[in-house]
Amino acid sequence: MSSTAVAAQVRRASLSRTGVDWRGLLFQGLLALALLTALAILIVLLADVVTRAMPVFTARGADFLSAPVLSRPEQAGVGQGIQGSLLIVLIVATTALPIGIATAIYLEEYAPDSRLSRFIAVNIRNL
């Protein structure tokens, strides 16, 4: 008997089963419980951050986001930090995109079938 015939028999048997798959239902329930637990923790953390930050936002308004970094904490803002983060994102995106495309072209068209190229290809597939 060939392997495809055995696979077809296994598939047919699994499709023709009757009854409830208790292990599958238990696993789905545990996954749903884990998801709900993680979401509850996230909601509690976000609520805590918002309630602690609300007095600052009501007192300072948008000035908190646009003010520069100062030595006095009550006047300091996060504007320079946001600008720096956006600049880093821009630099990384403009350098990573061409390097990634060049690497893909090299691996597909020019790289010999070596252990290193297979290792890189596996890592790219796992991204």
PDB file of C-alpha atoms in Angstrom:
ATOM      1  CA  MET A   1       0.000   0.000   0.000  1.00  0.00           C
ATOM      2  CA  SER A   2       1.428   3.382  -0.958  1.00  0.00           C
ATOM      3  CA  SER A   3       1.844   6.274   1.434  1.00  0.00           C
ATOM      4  CA  THR A   4      -0.845   8.307  -0.327  1.00  0.00           C
ATOM      5  CA  ALA A   5      -3.341   5.493   0.141  1.00  0.00           C
ATOM      6  CA  VAL A   6      -2.505   5.303   3.838  1.00  0.00           C
ATOM      7  CA  ALA A   7      -2.841   9.076   4.148  1.00  0.00           C
ATOM      8  CA  ALA A   8      -6.193   8.949   2.367  1.00  0.00           C
ATOM      9  CA  GLN A   9      -7.428   6.237   4.758  1.00  0.00           C
ATOM     10  CA  VAL A  10      -6.318   8.257   7.793  1.00  0.00           C
ATOM     11  CA  ARG A  11      -8.017  11.373   6.420  1.00  0.00           C
ATOM     12  CA  ARG A  12     -11.209   9.445   5.664  1.00  0.00           C
ATOM     13  CA  ALA A  13     -11.258   7.950   9.172  1.00  0.00           C
ATOM     14  CA  SER A  14     -10.727  11.327  10.827  1.00  0.00           C
ATOM     15  CA  LEU A  15     -13.530  12.896   8.792  1.00  0.00           C
ATOM     16  CA  SER A  16     -16.010  10.103   9.477  1.00  0.00           C
ATOM     17  CA  ARG A  17     -15.604  10.149  13.273  1.00  0.00           C
ATOM     18  CA  THR A  18     -18.683  10.907  15.280  1.00  0.00           C
ATOM     19  CA  GLY A  19     -18.864  12.433  18.713  1.00  0.00           C
ATOM     20  CA  VAL A  20     -17.292  15.409  20.375  1.00  0.00           C
ATOM     21  CA  ASP A  21     -13.564  16.041  20.363  1.00  0.00           C
ATOM     22  CA  TRP A  22     -13.170  16.801  24.071  1.00  0.00           C
ATOM     23  CA  ARG A  23      -9.428  17.323  23.900  1.00  0.00           C
ATOM     24  CA  GLY A  24      -9.826  19.844  21.117  1.00  0.00           C
ATOM     25  CA  LEU A  25     -12.559  21.699  22.978  1.00  0.00           C
ATOM     26  CA  LEU A  26     -10.479  21.744  26.168  1.00  0.00           C
ATOM     27  CA  PHE A  27      -7.501  23.117  24.258  1.00  0.00           C
ATOM     28  CA  GLN A  28      -9.638  25.817  22.630  1.00  0.00           C
ATOM     29  CA  GLY A  29     -11.037  26.764  26.019  1.00  0.00           C
ATOM     30  CA  LEU A  30      -7.553  27.047  27.521  1.00  0.00           C
ATOM     31  CA  LEU A  31      -6.416  29.198  24.610  1.00  0.00           C
ATOM     32  CA  ALA A  32      -9.433  31.476  25.010  1.00  0.00           C
ATOM     33  CA  LEU A  33      -8.751  31.739  28.753  1.00  0.00           C
ATOM     34  CA  ALA A  34      -5.111  32.676  28.099  1.00  0.00           C
ATOM     35  CA  LEU A  35      -6.214  35.305  25.575  1.00  0.00           C
ATOM     36  CA  LEU A  36      -8.772  36.806  27.938  1.00  0.00           C
ATOM     37  CA  THR A  37      -6.238  36.877  30.778  1.00  0.00           C
ATOM     38  CA  ALA A  38      -3.685  38.706  28.626  1.00  0.00           C
ATOM     39  CA  LEU A  39      -6.316  41.186  27.425  1.00  0.00           C
ATOM     40  CA  ALA A  40      -7.497  41.829  30.991  1.00  0.00           C
ATOM     41  CA  ILE A  41      -3.936  42.566  32.116  1.00  0.00           C
ATOM     42  CA  LEU A  42      -3.455  44.903  29.153  1.00  0.00           C
ATOM     43  CA  ILE A  43      -6.690  46.762  29.876  1.00  0.00           C
ATOM     44  CA  VAL A  44      -5.761  47.191  33.550  1.00  0.00           C
ATOM     45  CA  LEU A  45      -2.319  48.542  32.618  1.00  0.00           C
ATOM     46  CA  LEU A  46      -3.741  50.960  30.055  1.00  0.00           C
ATOM     47  CA  ALA A  47      -6.373  52.195  32.503  1.00  0.00           C
ATOM     48  CA  ASP A  48      -3.675  52.775  35.129  1.00  0.00           C
ATOM     49  CA  VAL A  49      -1.499  54.748  32.707  1.00  0.00           C
ATOM     50  CA  VAL A  50      -4.423  56.857  31.492  1.00  0.00           C
ATOM     51  CA  THR A  51      -5.646  57.678  35.008  1.00  0.00           C
ATOM     52  CA  ARG A  52      -2.160  58.692  36.132  1.00  0.00           C
ATOM     53  CA  ALA A  53      -1.503  60.769  32.998  1.00  0.00           C
ATOM     54  CA  MET A  54      -4.842  62.546  32.825  1.00  0.00           C
ATOM     55  CA  PRO A  55      -3.915  65.318  35.313  1.00  0.00           C
ATOM     56  CA  VAL A  56      -0.828  66.174  33.255  1.00  0.00           C
ATOM     57  CA  PHE A  57      -2.783  66.265  29.998  1.00  0.00           C
ATOM     58  CA  THR A  58      -5.548  68.413  31.467  1.00  0.00           C
ATOM     59  CA  ALA A  59      -3.078  70.864  33.029  1.00  0.00           C
ATOM     60  CA  ARG A  60      -0.659  71.159  30.107  1.00  0.00           C
ATOM     61  CA  GLY A  61      -2.647  70.109  27.060  1.00  0.00           C
ATOM     62  CA  ALA A  62      -0.720  69.499  23.857  1.00  0.00           C
ATOM     63  CA  ASP A  63       2.270  71.404  25.235  1.00  0.00           C
ATOM     64  CA  PHE A  64       3.404  68.190  26.922  1.00  0.00           C
ATOM     65  CA  LEU A  65       3.875  66.526  23.543  1.00  0.00           C
ATOM     66  CA  SER A  66       5.538  69.449  21.791  1.00  0.00           C
ATOM     67  CA  ALA A  67       7.656  71.058  24.521  1.00  0.00           C
ATOM     68  CA  PRO A  68      11.416  70.412  24.425  1.00  0.00           C
ATOM     69  CA  VAL A  69      13.325  68.587  27.135  1.00  0.00           C
ATOM     70  CA  LEU A  70      14.004  70.974  30.011  1.00  0.00           C
ATOM     71  CA  SER A  71      15.681  70.672  33.395  1.00  0.00           C
ATOM     72  CA  ARG A  72      12.420  71.462  35.192  1.00  0.00           C
ATOM     73  CA  PRO A  73      10.175  68.355  35.101  1.00  0.00           C
ATOM     74  CA  GLU A  74       6.923  70.309  35.349  1.00  0.00           C
ATOM     75  CA  GLN A  75       7.762  72.150  32.109  1.00  0.00           C
ATOM     76  CA  ALA A  76       9.497  69.350  30.223  1.00  0.00           C
ATOM     77  CA  GLY A  77       7.942  67.618  27.262  1.00  0.00           C
ATOM     78  CA  VAL A  78       8.541  64.622  25.094  1.00  0.00           C
ATOM     79  CA  GLY A  79       8.715  66.452  21.759  1.00  0.00           C
ATOM     80  CA  GLN A  80      12.401  65.811  21.130  1.00  0.00           C
ATOM     81  CA  GLY A  81      12.018  62.148  22.018  1.00  0.00           C
ATOM     82  CA  ILE A  82       9.195  61.757  19.526  1.00  0.00           C
ATOM     83  CA  GLN A  83      11.171  63.587  16.822  1.00  0.00           C
ATOM     84  CA  GLY A  84      14.228  61.415  17.475  1.00  0.00           C
ATOM     85  CA  SER A  85      12.178  58.234  17.293  1.00  0.00           C
ATOM     86  CA  LEU A  86      10.617  59.283  13.996  1.00  0.00           C
ATOM     87  CA  LEU A  87      14.051  60.167  12.602  1.00  0.00           C
ATOM     88  CA  ILE A  88      15.415  56.752  13.572  1.00  0.00           C
ATOM     89  CA  VAL A  89      12.413  55.056  11.919  1.00  0.00           C
ATOM     90  CA  LEU A  90      13.047  57.046   8.734  1.00  0.00           C
ATOM     91  CA  ILE A  91      16.767  56.213   8.647  1.00  0.00           C
ATOM     92  CA  VAL A  92      16.238  52.519   9.361  1.00  0.00           C
ATOM     93  CA  ALA A  93      13.475  52.212   6.760  1.00  0.00           C
ATOM     94  CA  THR A  94      15.506  53.923   4.039  1.00  0.00           C
ATOM     95  CA  THR A  95      18.521  51.697   4.679  1.00  0.00           C
ATOM     96  CA  ALA A  96      16.806  48.380   5.451  1.00  0.00           C
ATOM     97  CA  LEU A  97      14.580  48.318   2.373  1.00  0.00           C
ATOM     98  CA  PRO A  98      17.365  48.500  -0.256  1.00  0.00           C
ATOM     99  CA  ILE A  99      19.585  46.122   1.723  1.00  0.00           C
ATOM    100  CA  GLY A 100      16.732  43.627   2.025  1.00  0.00           C
ATOM    101  CA  ILE A 101      15.898  43.798  -1.673  1.00  0.00           C
ATOM    102  CA  ALA A 102      19.566  43.469  -2.644  1.00  0.00           C
ATOM    103  CA  THR A 103      19.952  40.458  -0.348  1.00  0.00           C
ATOM    104  CA  ALA A 104      16.879  38.788  -1.816  1.00  0.00           C
ATOM    105  CA  ILE A 105      18.105  39.318  -5.379  1.00  0.00           C
ATOM    106  CA  TYR A 106      21.563  38.016  -4.494  1.00  0.00           C
ATOM    107  CA  LEU A 107      20.205  34.906  -2.784  1.00  0.00           C
ATOM    108  CA  GLU A 108      17.787  34.120  -5.606  1.00  0.00           C
ATOM    109  CA  GLU A 109      19.980  34.879  -8.592  1.00  0.00           C
ATOM    110  CA  TYR A 110      23.665  34.749  -7.708  1.00  0.00           C
ATOM    111  CA  ALA A 111      24.353  32.876  -4.461  1.00  0.00           C
ATOM    112  CA  PRO A 112      25.717  29.355  -4.843  1.00  0.00           C
ATOM    113  CA  ASP A 113      23.842  26.564  -3.097  1.00  0.00           C
ATOM    114  CA  SER A 114      25.983  26.543   0.013  1.00  0.00           C
ATOM    115  CA  ARG A 115      25.360  25.894   3.651  1.00  0.00           C
ATOM    116  CA  LEU A 116      25.436  29.628   4.414  1.00  0.00           C
ATOM    117  CA  SER A 117      22.891  30.545   1.733  1.00  0.00           C
ATOM    118  CA  ARG A 118      20.538  27.784   2.920  1.00  0.00           C
ATOM    119  CA  PHE A 119      20.937  29.015   6.515  1.00  0.00           C
ATOM    120  CA  ILE A 120      20.109  32.590   5.474  1.00  0.00           C
ATOM    121  CA  ALA A 121      17.121  31.402   3.417  1.00  0.00           C
ATOM    122  CA  VAL A 122      15.721  29.454   6.382  1.00  0.00           C
ATOM    123  CA  ASN A 123      16.094  32.502   8.625  1.00  0.00           C
ATOM    124  CA  ILE A 124      14.361  34.726   6.074  1.00  0.00           C
ATOM    125  CA  ARG A 125      11.460  32.277   5.811  1.00  0.00           C
ATOM    126  CA  ASN A 126      11.117  32.263   9.589  1.00  0.00           C
ATOM    127  CA  LEU A 127      10.832  36.053   9.748  1.00  0.00           C
TER     128      LEU A 127
END
